[in-house]
């Protein structure tokens, strides 16, 4: 009799996968707009609108193009905040489905099923997949690339390699740092089942397809001297002399962030499962580990300003290797006990403990009050309490939607101005202009524009916020009237609406 564990029919697992996909969609879409729109979400959606306003290639210059282009295709001028987040959820569905397929192809449907379940429940992925950000979309397409790479090493037909190359291109289009996933076809060579010569041919073909697809984009970026990785603005650095400083600063922050999202219990389980997976399946595990180590390593080495969402693309691969190790340990335990059906006991126990103690409370809080979420300090600052958050901004937009019935022009000098603009209803009488701002203050061109509009129209409205230094100091204008104020978390950076009728600011010097 074979020692291979009994596997349920494919149709049984397909039904479970469909149920899990529906659960994913339900958990992500329910109360989707509870958390206000974050600064970068508004930026992506504004650039999606620019596709229709004479800047169709600007998204390529940002290095974050796929999700905004999809939003642009769906006409992002009505309901843009909801539309942008739905696009990310849809790409997440693709990622979840192919993660199941990767787990199935590397081991069994059991690993695919457990991976999908853990993915749905992971607080880190739950949080970021409900925002119009691009990081999780990159990992979803990277997962597709891994799946097609596995398939092309087991099926010699050329179109699997072409699909892998396409997947890599879409990964890079999602976010340019997806270049760190380019070794996928090479690493997949070691888990192939076709002859070695065929494996190398498939890997080369996948990379050639990627190169052909990526060449026009890379040529365009080079021709305009674009900086999609943010080196010129100090977001990243490749200076080797400060490499150790960046790594020593970033790694502890990364570890604390993962502890906040996963909890110590799950991190310990992940380490144990990883060891089990590596011992039992070294090459398969190596393929997954590379998709964790390479992107995270690049972030740790280059990030001058570490935004913790950069870590979220590693989570699906962490979950995959955790599921692989847990199922293998569970099956080993079942063999020892001579009860094959008990393979599920260990994975189920781990999943239930984690769901009850970490995942379910996080998700319930996110639906009820995102401001109360137990986020890492960096994420709490960025999305809840600081000026890039949408708190106060959303309330200001709601006020304008309710109270303003006559046409007005408003200049937004709050840094998250575009979120307010996107929250305005399609037939709003408010024309909200969001100029480029220097967060450090001054902004003489904006001041000059305000003065010119006051001179021409007699008055102008301004959306601002308490900030030191202010982007534009409203106190320097005579005749200012505060119309409304909207508090933020911790009582700082209050959002305010002013009506200005005169100014005593001296003319700006040339």
CSV table of C-alpha atoms in Angstrom, one decimal:
chain,number,residue,atom,x,y,z
A,1,UNK,CA,0.0,0.0,0.0
A,2,UNK,CA,1.3,3.5,-0.9
A,3,UNK,CA,2.4,5.8,1.9
A,4,UNK,CA,1.1,8.8,0.0
A,5,UNK,CA,-1.6,10.6,2.0
A,6,UNK,CA,-5.1,10.3,0.6
A,7,UNK,CA,-6.1,13.4,-1.3
A,8,UNK,CA,-9.7,14.5,-1.9
A,9,UNK,CA,-10.9,14.7,-5.5
A,10,UNK,CA,-10.0,17.8,-7.4
A,11,UNK,CA,-13.6,19.0,-7.5
A,12,UNK,CA,-13.7,19.0,-3.7
A,13,UNK,CA,-10.7,21.2,-3.4
A,14,UNK,CA,-11.9,23.5,-6.2
A,15,UNK,CA,-15.1,24.1,-4.3
A,16,UNK,CA,-13.1,25.0,-1.2
A,17,UNK,CA,-10.9,27.4,-3.3
A,18,UNK,CA,-14.1,29.1,-4.6
A,19,UNK,CA,-15.3,29.5,-1.1
A,20,UNK,CA,-12.0,30.9,0.0
A,21,UNK,CA,-12.0,33.4,-2.9
A,22,UNK,CA,-15.5,34.5,-1.9
A,23,UNK,CA,-14.3,34.9,1.7
A,24,UNK,CA,-11.4,37.0,0.5
A,25,UNK,CA,-13.6,39.3,-1.5
A,26,UNK,CA,-16.1,39.6,1.3
A,27,UNK,CA,-13.5,40.4,4.0
A,28,UNK,CA,-11.8,43.0,1.8
A,29,UNK,CA,-14.9,44.7,0.4
A,30,UNK,CA,-16.9,44.9,3.6
A,31,UNK,CA,-16.8,48.4,5.0
A,32,UNK,CA,-14.0,49.1,2.4
A,33,UNK,CA,-14.1,52.9,2.9
A,34,UNK,CA,-14.0,53.0,6.7
A,35,UNK,CA,-10.3,54.1,6.7
A,36,UNK,CA,-10.0,57.5,5.1
A,37,UNK,CA,-8.0,57.9,1.9
A,38,UNK,CA,-4.3,58.1,2.5
A,39,UNK,CA,-2.0,60.5,0.7
A,40,UNK,CA,-0.4,58.0,-1.6
A,41,UNK,CA,-3.8,56.5,-2.5
A,42,UNK,CA,-4.9,59.9,-3.6
A,43,UNK,CA,-1.7,60.4,-5.6
A,44,UNK,CA,-2.2,57.2,-7.5
A,45,UNK,CA,-5.8,58.0,-8.3
A,46,UNK,CA,-5.0,61.5,-9.4
A,47,UNK,CA,-2.4,60.2,-11.8
A,48,UNK,CA,-5.0,57.7,-13.1
A,49,UNK,CA,-7.1,60.7,-13.9
A,50,UNK,CA,-4.1,62.4,-15.6
A,51,UNK,CA,-4.1,59.5,-18.1
A,52,UNK,CA,-7.3,61.1,-19.6
A,53,UNK,CA,-5.9,64.7,-19.1
A,54,UNK,CA,-2.9,64.7,-21.4
A,55,UNK,CA,-0.4,62.7,-19.3
A,56,UNK,CA,-0.9,59.1,-20.4
A,57,UNK,CA,2.7,58.0,-19.7
A,58,UNK,CA,3.3,59.8,-16.4
A,59,UNK,CA,2.4,56.7,-14.4
A,60,UNK,CA,5.4,55.0,-15.9
A,61,UNK,CA,7.6,57.7,-14.5
A,62,UNK,CA,6.5,57.0,-11.0
A,63,UNK,CA,7.4,53.3,-11.3
A,64,UNK,CA,3.9,52.4,-9.9
A,65,UNK,CA,1.7,51.9,-12.9
A,66,UNK,CA,-0.4,48.8,-13.2
A,67,UNK,CA,-3.2,49.4,-10.6
A,68,UNK,CA,-3.6,53.1,-11.5
A,69,UNK,CA,-3.8,52.2,-15.2
A,70,UNK,CA,-6.5,49.7,-14.4
A,71,UNK,CA,-8.3,52.4,-12.4
A,72,UNK,CA,-7.9,54.8,-15.3
A,73,UNK,CA,-9.5,52.2,-17.6
A,74,UNK,CA,-12.6,52.2,-15.4
A,75,UNK,CA,-13.0,56.0,-15.6
A,76,UNK,CA,-11.7,57.3,-12.2
A,77,UNK,CA,-13.7,60.6,-12.2
A,78,UNK,CA,-16.7,59.1,-10.3
A,79,UNK,CA,-16.2,57.3,-7.1
A,80,UNK,CA,-12.5,57.2,-7.5
A,81,UNK,CA,-11.6,56.2,-3.8
A,82,UNK,CA,-13.8,53.1,-4.0
A,83,UNK,CA,-12.8,52.3,-7.5
A,84,UNK,CA,-9.1,52.5,-6.7
A,85,UNK,CA,-9.4,50.2,-3.7
A,86,UNK,CA,-11.6,47.7,-5.6
A,87,UNK,CA,-8.8,47.3,-8.2
A,88,UNK,CA,-6.4,46.3,-5.5
A,89,UNK,CA,-8.9,43.8,-4.1
A,90,UNK,CA,-9.3,42.3,-7.6
A,91,UNK,CA,-5.6,41.9,-8.1
A,92,UNK,CA,-5.4,40.3,-4.6
A,93,UNK,CA,-8.0,37.7,-5.8
A,94,UNK,CA,-5.6,36.8,-8.6
A,95,UNK,CA,-2.7,36.5,-6.1
A,96,UNK,CA,-4.8,34.3,-3.7
A,97,UNK,CA,-5.8,32.0,-6.5
A,98,UNK,CA,-2.3,31.5,-7.9
A,99,UNK,CA,-0.9,31.1,-4.3
A,100,UNK,CA,-3.3,28.2,-4.0
A,101,UNK,CA,-1.9,26.8,-7.3
A,102,UNK,CA,1.7,27.3,-6.2
A,103,UNK,CA,1.0,25.4,-2.9
A,104,UNK,CA,-0.7,22.6,-4.8
A,105,UNK,CA,2.0,22.3,-7.4
A,106,UNK,CA,4.9,22.4,-4.9
A,107,UNK,CA,3.2,19.9,-2.5
A,108,UNK,CA,-0.5,19.2,-2.5
A,109,UNK,CA,-3.9,21.0,-2.4
A,110,UNK,CA,-3.6,20.9,1.3
A,111,UNK,CA,-0.8,23.5,1.2
A,112,UNK,CA,-2.7,25.6,-1.3
A,113,UNK,CA,-5.8,25.6,0.9
A,114,UNK,CA,-3.9,26.5,4.1
A,115,UNK,CA,-2.0,29.2,2.3
A,116,UNK,CA,-5.2,30.8,1.1
A,117,UNK,CA,-6.8,30.6,4.5
A,118,UNK,CA,-3.8,32.2,6.2
A,119,UNK,CA,-3.6,34.9,3.5
A,120,UNK,CA,-7.2,35.9,4.1
A,121,UNK,CA,-6.6,36.1,7.9
A,122,UNK,CA,-3.2,37.9,7.8
A,123,UNK,CA,-3.6,41.4,9.4
A,124,UNK,CA,-0.8,42.9,7.3
A,125,UNK,CA,-2.3,41.8,4.0
A,126,UNK,CA,-5.9,42.6,5.2
A,127,UNK,CA,-4.8,46.2,6.0
A,128,UNK,CA,-2.9,47.0,2.8
A,129,UNK,CA,-5.2,45.1,0.4
A,130,UNK,CA,-8.0,47.4,1.4
A,131,UNK,CA,-6.1,50.5,0.3
A,132,UNK,CA,-5.4,51.8,-3.2
A,133,UNK,CA,-1.6,51.2,-2.8
A,134,UNK,CA,0.6,49.1,-5.1
A,135,UNK,CA,2.8,47.0,-2.9
A,136,UNK,CA,0.4,44.0,-2.6
A,137,UNK,CA,-0.4,44.1,-6.3
A,138,UNK,CA,3.3,43.6,-7.0
A,139,UNK,CA,3.4,40.5,-4.9
A,140,UNK,CA,0.2,39.1,-6.4
A,141,UNK,CA,1.8,39.3,-9.9
A,142,UNK,CA,5.1,37.9,-8.5
A,143,UNK,CA,3.1,34.9,-7.2
A,144,UNK,CA,1.6,34.5,-10.7
A,145,UNK,CA,5.2,34.5,-12.1
A,146,UNK,CA,6.2,31.8,-9.6
A,147,UNK,CA,3.3,29.6,-10.6
A,148,UNK,CA,4.0,29.9,-14.3
A,149,UNK,CA,7.7,29.3,-13.7
A,150,UNK,CA,6.8,26.1,-11.9
A,151,UNK,CA,4.5,25.1,-14.7
A,152,UNK,CA,7.1,25.8,-17.4
A,153,UNK,CA,9.6,23.6,-15.7
A,154,UNK,CA,7.1,20.7,-15.8
A,155,UNK,CA,5.5,21.3,-19.1
A,156,UNK,CA,7.8,21.9,-22.1
A,157,UNK,CA,5.3,24.0,-24.1
A,158,UNK,CA,6.7,27.4,-24.9
A,159,UNK,CA,3.7,29.4,-23.9
A,160,UNK,CA,4.2,28.7,-20.2
A,161,UNK,CA,7.6,30.4,-20.5
A,162,UNK,CA,5.9,33.3,-22.3
A,163,UNK,CA,3.3,33.6,-19.6
A,164,UNK,CA,6.1,33.7,-17.0
A,165,UNK,CA,7.8,36.5,-18.9
A,166,UNK,CA,4.5,38.3,-19.1
A,167,UNK,CA,4.0,37.8,-15.3
A,168,UNK,CA,7.4,39.3,-14.6
A,169,UNK,CA,6.6,42.3,-16.8
A,170,UNK,CA,3.3,42.9,-15.0
A,171,UNK,CA,5.1,42.6,-11.6
A,172,UNK,CA,7.6,45.3,-12.6
A,173,UNK,CA,4.7,47.4,-14.1
A,174,UNK,CA,2.9,47.1,-10.7
A,175,UNK,CA,6.0,48.5,-9.0
A,176,UNK,CA,9.5,49.0,-10.4
A,177,UNK,CA,11.1,47.3,-7.4
A,178,UNK,CA,9.5,44.2,-8.8
A,179,UNK,CA,12.8,43.8,-10.7
A,180,UNK,CA,14.0,41.9,-7.6
A,181,UNK,CA,11.8,39.0,-8.7
A,182,UNK,CA,13.6,38.5,-12.0
A,183,UNK,CA,15.6,35.5,-10.7
A,184,UNK,CA,12.3,33.5,-10.5
A,185,UNK,CA,12.8,31.6,-13.8
A,186,UNK,CA,16.4,30.8,-12.9
A,187,UNK,CA,15.5,29.4,-9.5
A,188,UNK,CA,12.7,27.4,-10.9
A,189,UNK,CA,15.2,25.4,-13.0
A,190,UNK,CA,16.1,23.4,-9.8
A,191,UNK,CA,12.6,22.1,-9.3
A,192,UNK,CA,11.8,21.1,-12.8
A,193,UNK,CA,10.8,17.7,-14.1
A,194,UNK,CA,11.6,18.1,-17.8
A,195,UNK,CA,15.2,17.5,-19.1
A,196,UNK,CA,17.8,20.1,-18.0
A,197,UNK,CA,18.2,21.4,-21.5
A,198,UNK,CA,14.5,22.1,-21.7
A,199,UNK,CA,14.5,23.8,-18.3
A,200,UNK,CA,17.3,26.2,-19.3
A,201,UNK,CA,15.5,26.9,-22.6
A,202,UNK,CA,12.3,27.7,-20.8
A,203,UNK,CA,14.1,30.0,-18.3
A,204,UNK,CA,15.9,31.9,-21.1
A,205,UNK,CA,12.7,32.2,-23.1
A,206,UNK,CA,10.8,33.7,-20.1
A,207,UNK,CA,13.6,36.3,-19.5
A,208,UNK,CA,13.7,37.1,-23.2
A,209,UNK,CA,9.9,37.7,-23.3
A,210,UNK,CA,10.3,39.9,-20.2
A,211,UNK,CA,13.1,41.9,-21.9
A,212,UNK,CA,11.1,42.4,-25.1
A,213,UNK,CA,8.1,43.6,-23.1
A,214,UNK,CA,10.1,45.8,-20.7
A,215,UNK,CA,12.4,47.4,-23.2
A,216,UNK,CA,10.0,50.2,-24.4
A,217,UNK,CA,9.2,51.2,-20.8
A,218,UNK,CA,12.8,51.2,-19.7
A,219,UNK,CA,13.9,53.1,-22.8
A,220,UNK,CA,11.3,55.7,-22.1
A,221,UNK,CA,12.3,56.1,-18.4
A,222,UNK,CA,15.9,56.5,-19.5
A,223,UNK,CA,15.1,59.0,-22.2
A,224,UNK,CA,13.4,61.4,-19.8
A,225,UNK,CA,15.9,60.8,-17.0
A,226,UNK,CA,13.1,59.6,-14.7
A,227,UNK,CA,13.7,58.8,-11.1
A,228,UNK,CA,11.0,56.2,-10.2
A,229,UNK,CA,12.9,54.8,-7.2
A,230,UNK,CA,13.1,58.2,-5.5
A,231,UNK,CA,16.9,58.6,-5.2
A,232,UNK,CA,16.9,62.3,-6.0
A,233,UNK,CA,14.4,63.0,-3.3
A,234,UNK,CA,16.3,61.0,-0.7
A,235,UNK,CA,13.8,58.1,-0.3
A,236,UNK,CA,16.4,55.6,-1.4
A,237,UNK,CA,20.2,55.4,-1.6
A,238,UNK,CA,22.8,53.1,-3.2
A,239,UNK,CA,25.7,54.8,-1.4
A,240,UNK,CA,27.8,51.9,-0.2
A,241,UNK,CA,29.6,53.9,2.5
A,242,UNK,CA,26.3,54.2,4.5
A,243,UNK,CA,25.0,50.7,3.7
A,244,UNK,CA,25.7,49.3,7.1
A,245,UNK,CA,24.0,52.2,8.7
A,246,UNK,CA,20.8,51.8,6.7
A,247,UNK,CA,20.7,48.0,7.4
A,248,UNK,CA,21.2,48.5,11.1
A,249,UNK,CA,18.5,51.1,11.2
A,250,UNK,CA,15.9,49.3,9.0
A,251,UNK,CA,16.2,45.7,10.2
A,252,UNK,CA,15.0,46.2,13.8
A,253,UNK,CA,12.1,48.3,12.6
A,254,UNK,CA,11.1,45.6,10.1
A,255,UNK,CA,11.2,42.9,12.8
A,256,UNK,CA,9.1,45.0,15.2
A,257,UNK,CA,6.6,45.6,12.4
A,258,UNK,CA,6.2,41.9,11.7
A,259,UNK,CA,5.8,41.2,15.4
A,260,UNK,CA,2.9,43.8,15.5
A,261,UNK,CA,1.1,42.3,12.5
A,262,UNK,CA,1.8,38.5,13.0
A,263,UNK,CA,2.3,38.2,16.8
A,264,UNK,CA,5.1,36.3,18.5
A,265,UNK,CA,3.3,33.0,18.4
A,266,UNK,CA,2.9,33.1,14.6
A,267,UNK,CA,6.4,34.2,14.1
A,268,UNK,CA,7.7,31.2,16.1
A,269,UNK,CA,5.4,28.9,14.1
A,270,UNK,CA,6.8,30.4,10.9
A,271,UNK,CA,10.4,29.8,11.9
A,272,UNK,CA,9.7,26.1,12.9
A,273,UNK,CA,7.7,25.6,9.7
A,274,UNK,CA,10.4,27.1,7.6
A,275,UNK,CA,13.0,24.8,9.0
A,276,UNK,CA,10.8,21.8,8.4
A,277,UNK,CA,10.1,22.9,4.8
A,278,UNK,CA,13.8,23.5,4.1
A,279,UNK,CA,14.8,20.1,5.5
A,280,UNK,CA,12.2,18.3,3.6
A,281,UNK,CA,12.1,20.3,0.3
A,282,UNK,CA,15.3,22.4,0.1
A,283,UNK,CA,14.9,23.5,-3.6
A,284,UNK,CA,11.2,24.2,-3.4
A,285,UNK,CA,11.7,26.1,-0.2
A,286,UNK,CA,14.6,28.0,-1.7
A,287,UNK,CA,12.4,29.3,-4.5
A,288,UNK,CA,10.0,30.8,-2.0
A,289,UNK,CA,12.6,32.1,0.4
A,290,UNK,CA,14.3,34.0,-2.4
A,291,UNK,CA,11.0,35.9,-2.9
A,292,UNK,CA,11.2,37.0,0.7
A,293,UNK,CA,14.9,37.7,1.1
A,294,UNK,CA,15.6,39.5,-2.2
A,295,UNK,CA,12.9,42.2,-2.0
A,296,UNK,CA,13.3,42.7,1.8
A,297,UNK,CA,17.0,42.7,1.5
A,298,UNK,CA,16.9,45.4,-1.1
A,299,UNK,CA,14.6,47.5,1.0
A,300,UNK,CA,16.8,47.1,4.1
A,301,UNK,CA,19.9,48.1,2.1
A,302,UNK,CA,18.5,51.0,0.2
A,303,UNK,CA,15.6,52.6,2.1
A,304,UNK,CA,16.5,56.0,3.6
A,305,UNK,CA,12.8,56.5,4.6
A,306,UNK,CA,11.4,53.1,5.5
A,307,UNK,CA,7.6,52.9,5.0
A,308,UNK,CA,6.4,49.6,6.5
A,309,UNK,CA,4.1,48.8,3.6
A,310,UNK,CA,7.2,47.9,1.7
A,311,UNK,CA,7.3,44.7,3.7
A,312,UNK,CA,3.8,43.5,2.7
A,313,UNK,CA,4.9,41.8,-0.6
A,314,UNK,CA,6.9,39.3,1.4
A,315,UNK,CA,3.9,38.1,3.4
A,316,UNK,CA,2.3,35.8,0.8
A,317,UNK,CA,5.6,33.9,0.3
A,318,UNK,CA,6.1,33.7,4.1
A,319,UNK,CA,2.6,32.2,4.4
A,320,UNK,CA,3.3,29.7,1.6
A,321,UNK,CA,6.4,28.3,3.2
A,322,UNK,CA,4.7,28.3,6.5
A,323,UNK,CA,1.8,26.3,5.1
A,324,UNK,CA,4.3,23.9,3.4
A,325,UNK,CA,6.1,23.3,6.6
A,326,UNK,CA,3.0,23.0,8.7
A,327,UNK,CA,1.3,20.5,6.4
A,328,UNK,CA,4.5,18.4,6.2
A,329,UNK,CA,4.8,18.4,10.0
A,330,UNK,CA,1.1,17.5,10.3
A,331,UNK,CA,1.4,14.6,7.9
A,332,UNK,CA,4.5,13.4,9.8
A,333,UNK,CA,2.5,13.5,13.0
A,334,UNK,CA,-0.3,11.6,11.3
A,335,UNK,CA,2.1,8.9,10.2
A,336,UNK,CA,3.5,8.5,13.7
A,337,UNK,CA,0.0,8.1,15.1
A,338,UNK,CA,-1.0,5.9,12.2
A,339,UNK,CA,-4.1,8.1,11.6
A,340,UNK,CA,-3.8,9.7,8.2
A,341,UNK,CA,-6.9,11.9,8.8
A,342,UNK,CA,-5.1,13.6,11.7
A,343,UNK,CA,-2.8,15.5,9.3
A,344,UNK,CA,-5.0,18.5,9.7
A,345,UNK,CA,-4.8,18.6,13.5
A,346,UNK,CA,-1.6,20.6,13.7
A,347,UNK,CA,-2.3,23.2,10.9
A,348,UNK,CA,-5.9,23.6,12.2
A,349,UNK,CA,-4.7,24.1,15.8
A,350,UNK,CA,-2.2,26.7,14.7
A,351,UNK,CA,-4.7,28.5,12.5
A,352,UNK,CA,-7.4,28.6,15.1
A,353,UNK,CA,-5.1,29.9,17.8
A,354,UNK,CA,-3.9,32.7,15.5
A,355,UNK,CA,-7.3,33.5,14.2
A,356,UNK,CA,-8.8,33.8,17.7
A,357,UNK,CA,-5.9,35.7,19.3
A,358,UNK,CA,-4.6,38.0,16.5
A,359,UNK,CA,-6.5,37.9,13.2
A,360,UNK,CA,-10.2,38.1,14.2
A,361,UNK,CA,-9.7,41.0,16.7
A,362,UNK,CA,-7.7,42.9,14.1
A,363,UNK,CA,-10.3,42.5,11.4
A,364,UNK,CA,-13.2,43.4,13.7
A,365,UNK,CA,-11.4,46.5,14.8
A,366,UNK,CA,-10.7,47.5,11.2
A,367,UNK,CA,-14.4,47.3,10.4
A,368,UNK,CA,-15.4,49.2,13.5
A,369,UNK,CA,-12.7,51.8,14.1
A,370,UNK,CA,-9.5,51.7,12.1
A,371,UNK,CA,-7.9,54.4,14.3
A,372,UNK,CA,-7.9,51.8,17.2
A,373,UNK,CA,-6.0,49.2,15.3
A,374,UNK,CA,-2.8,47.9,16.9
A,375,UNK,CA,-0.6,49.0,14.1
A,376,UNK,CA,3.2,49.3,14.2
A,377,UNK,CA,4.3,52.8,15.2
A,378,UNK,CA,5.3,53.8,11.7
A,379,UNK,CA,2.0,52.7,10.1
A,380,UNK,CA,-0.1,54.3,12.9
A,381,UNK,CA,1.7,57.6,12.4
A,382,UNK,CA,1.4,57.5,8.6
A,383,UNK,CA,-2.2,56.3,8.2
A,384,UNK,CA,-3.9,57.5,11.3
A,385,UNK,CA,-2.3,60.4,13.2
A,386,UNK,CA,0.0,62.4,10.8
A,387,UNK,CA,-0.8,64.8,8.0
A,388,UNK,CA,-0.8,62.2,5.1
A,389,UNK,CA,-3.8,60.5,6.7
A,390,UNK,CA,-7.3,61.1,5.5
A,391,UNK,CA,-8.7,61.9,9.0
A,392,UNK,CA,-10.0,65.5,9.0
A,393,UNK,CA,-9.6,65.6,5.2
A,394,UNK,CA,-12.6,63.3,4.6
A,395,UNK,CA,-14.7,65.2,7.1
A,396,UNK,CA,-13.8,68.5,5.4
A,397,UNK,CA,-14.9,67.1,2.1
A,398,UNK,CA,-18.2,65.8,3.6
A,399,UNK,CA,-18.8,69.3,4.9
A,400,UNK,CA,-18.3,70.8,1.5
A,401,UNK,CA,-20.6,68.2,-0.1
A,402,UNK,CA,-23.3,69.1,2.4
A,403,UNK,CA,-23.0,72.8,2.9
A,404,UNK,CA,-21.7,74.4,-0.3
A,405,UNK,CA,-24.5,75.0,-2.9
A,406,UNK,CA,-23.0,77.9,-4.9
A,407,UNK,CA,-19.8,77.7,-7.1
A,408,UNK,CA,-16.6,78.5,-5.3
A,409,UNK,CA,-12.9,78.1,-6.0
A,410,UNK,CA,-10.8,76.6,-3.2
A,411,UNK,CA,-7.0,76.2,-3.0
A,412,UNK,CA,-5.8,73.2,-1.1
A,413,UNK,CA,-2.6,73.8,1.0
A,414,UNK,CA,-3.2,70.7,3.2
A,415,UNK,CA,-0.7,68.1,2.0
A,416,UNK,CA,-3.4,65.5,1.4
A,417,UNK,CA,-5.5,67.9,-0.6
A,418,UNK,CA,-6.2,65.4,-3.4
A,419,UNK,CA,-8.0,63.1,-1.1
A,420,UNK,CA,-10.5,65.9,-0.3
A,421,UNK,CA,-10.8,66.6,-4.0
A,422,UNK,CA,-11.5,62.9,-4.8
A,423,UNK,CA,-14.1,62.8,-2.0
A,424,UNK,CA,-16.1,65.6,-3.6
A,425,UNK,CA,-19.2,64.5,-5.3
A,426,UNK,CA,-19.2,64.5,-9.1
A,427,UNK,CA,-21.6,67.5,-9.3
A,428,UNK,CA,-20.0,69.5,-6.6
A,429,UNK,CA,-20.0,73.3,-7.0
A,430,UNK,CA,-16.6,73.3,-5.4
A,431,UNK,CA,-13.5,73.6,-7.7
A,432,UNK,CA,-10.7,72.4,-5.4
A,433,UNK,CA,-7.2,73.0,-6.8
A,434,UNK,CA,-4.4,71.0,-5.3
A,435,UNK,CA,-1.1,72.7,-6.2
A,436,UNK,CA,2.3,71.0,-5.8
A,437,UNK,CA,3.5,71.9,-2.3
A,438,UNK,CA,6.8,72.1,-0.5
A,439,UNK,CA,6.1,70.5,2.9
A,440,UNK,CA,8.8,72.7,4.4
A,441,UNK,CA,6.7,75.8,3.9
A,442,UNK,CA,6.9,79.1,1.9
A,443,UNK,CA,5.4,78.0,-1.4
A,444,UNK,CA,5.6,81.5,-3.0
A,445,UNK,CA,3.9,80.4,-6.2
A,446,UNK,CA,0.9,79.2,-4.3
A,447,UNK,CA,0.8,82.4,-2.3
A,448,UNK,CA,0.9,84.4,-5.5
A,449,UNK,CA,-1.9,82.4,-7.0
A,450,UNK,CA,-4.1,83.0,-3.9
A,451,UNK,CA,-3.4,86.7,-4.1
A,452,UNK,CA,-4.2,86.8,-7.8
A,453,UNK,CA,-7.5,85.0,-7.2
A,454,UNK,CA,-8.4,87.4,-4.4
A,455,UNK,CA,-7.7,90.4,-6.6
A,456,UNK,CA,-9.7,88.9,-9.5
A,457,UNK,CA,-12.6,87.4,-7.7
A,458,UNK,CA,-12.7,89.3,-4.4
A,459,UNK,CA,-12.4,86.1,-2.3
A,460,UNK,CA,-10.9,82.6,-2.4
A,461,UNK,CA,-11.4,79.6,-0.1
A,462,UNK,CA,-8.5,77.7,1.3
A,463,UNK,CA,-8.3,74.2,2.7
A,464,UNK,CA,-5.4,74.1,5.2
A,465,UNK,CA,-4.2,72.3,8.3
A,466,UNK,CA,-2.3,73.1,11.5
A,467,UNK,CA,1.4,72.3,10.7
A,468,UNK,CA,4.7,73.6,11.8
A,469,UNK,CA,6.0,75.1,9.5
A,470,UNK,CA,2.7,75.7,7.6
A,471,UNK,CA,2.8,75.1,3.9
A,472,UNK,CA,1.2,78.5,3.5
A,473,UNK,CA,0.8,80.7,6.6
A,474,UNK,CA,-2.8,81.8,6.5
A,475,UNK,CA,-2.2,84.2,9.4
A,476,UNK,CA,-0.5,86.6,7.0
A,477,UNK,CA,-3.8,87.2,5.2
A,478,UNK,CA,-6.2,90.0,6.2
A,479,UNK,CA,-9.9,89.4,6.2
A,480,UNK,CA,-9.6,85.7,6.8
A,481,UNK,CA,-12.7,84.0,8.1
A,482,UNK,CA,-12.5,80.5,9.5
A,483,UNK,CA,-15.5,78.6,8.2
A,484,UNK,CA,-15.0,75.2,9.7
A,485,UNK,CA,-12.4,73.0,11.6
A,486,UNK,CA,-12.0,69.2,11.7
A,487,UNK,CA,-9.9,67.6,14.4
A,488,UNK,CA,-7.5,64.8,13.8
A,489,UNK,CA,-6.3,62.0,16.1
A,490,UNK,CA,-4.3,63.2,19.1
A,491,UNK,CA,-5.7,66.7,18.7
A,492,UNK,CA,-2.9,67.8,16.3
A,493,UNK,CA,-2.8,68.9,12.6
A,494,UNK,CA,-6.4,70.1,12.7
A,495,UNK,CA,-7.9,70.6,9.1
A,496,UNK,CA,-9.4,74.0,8.6
A,497,UNK,CA,-11.5,75.8,5.9
A,498,UNK,CA,-10.9,79.5,5.5
A,499,UNK,CA,-12.4,82.2,3.3
A,500,UNK,CA,-9.9,84.9,2.4
A,501,UNK,CA,-10.9,88.3,1.1
A,502,UNK,CA,-7.7,90.4,1.3
A,503,UNK,CA,-4.0,90.0,1.9
A,504,UNK,CA,-1.2,92.1,3.3
A,505,UNK,CA,1.6,89.7,2.2
A,506,UNK,CA,4.2,91.8,0.3
A,507,UNK,CA,4.9,90.9,-3.3
A,508,UNK,CA,7.3,88.0,-3.7
A,509,UNK,CA,10.8,88.9,-4.8
A,510,UNK,CA,12.0,87.5,-8.1
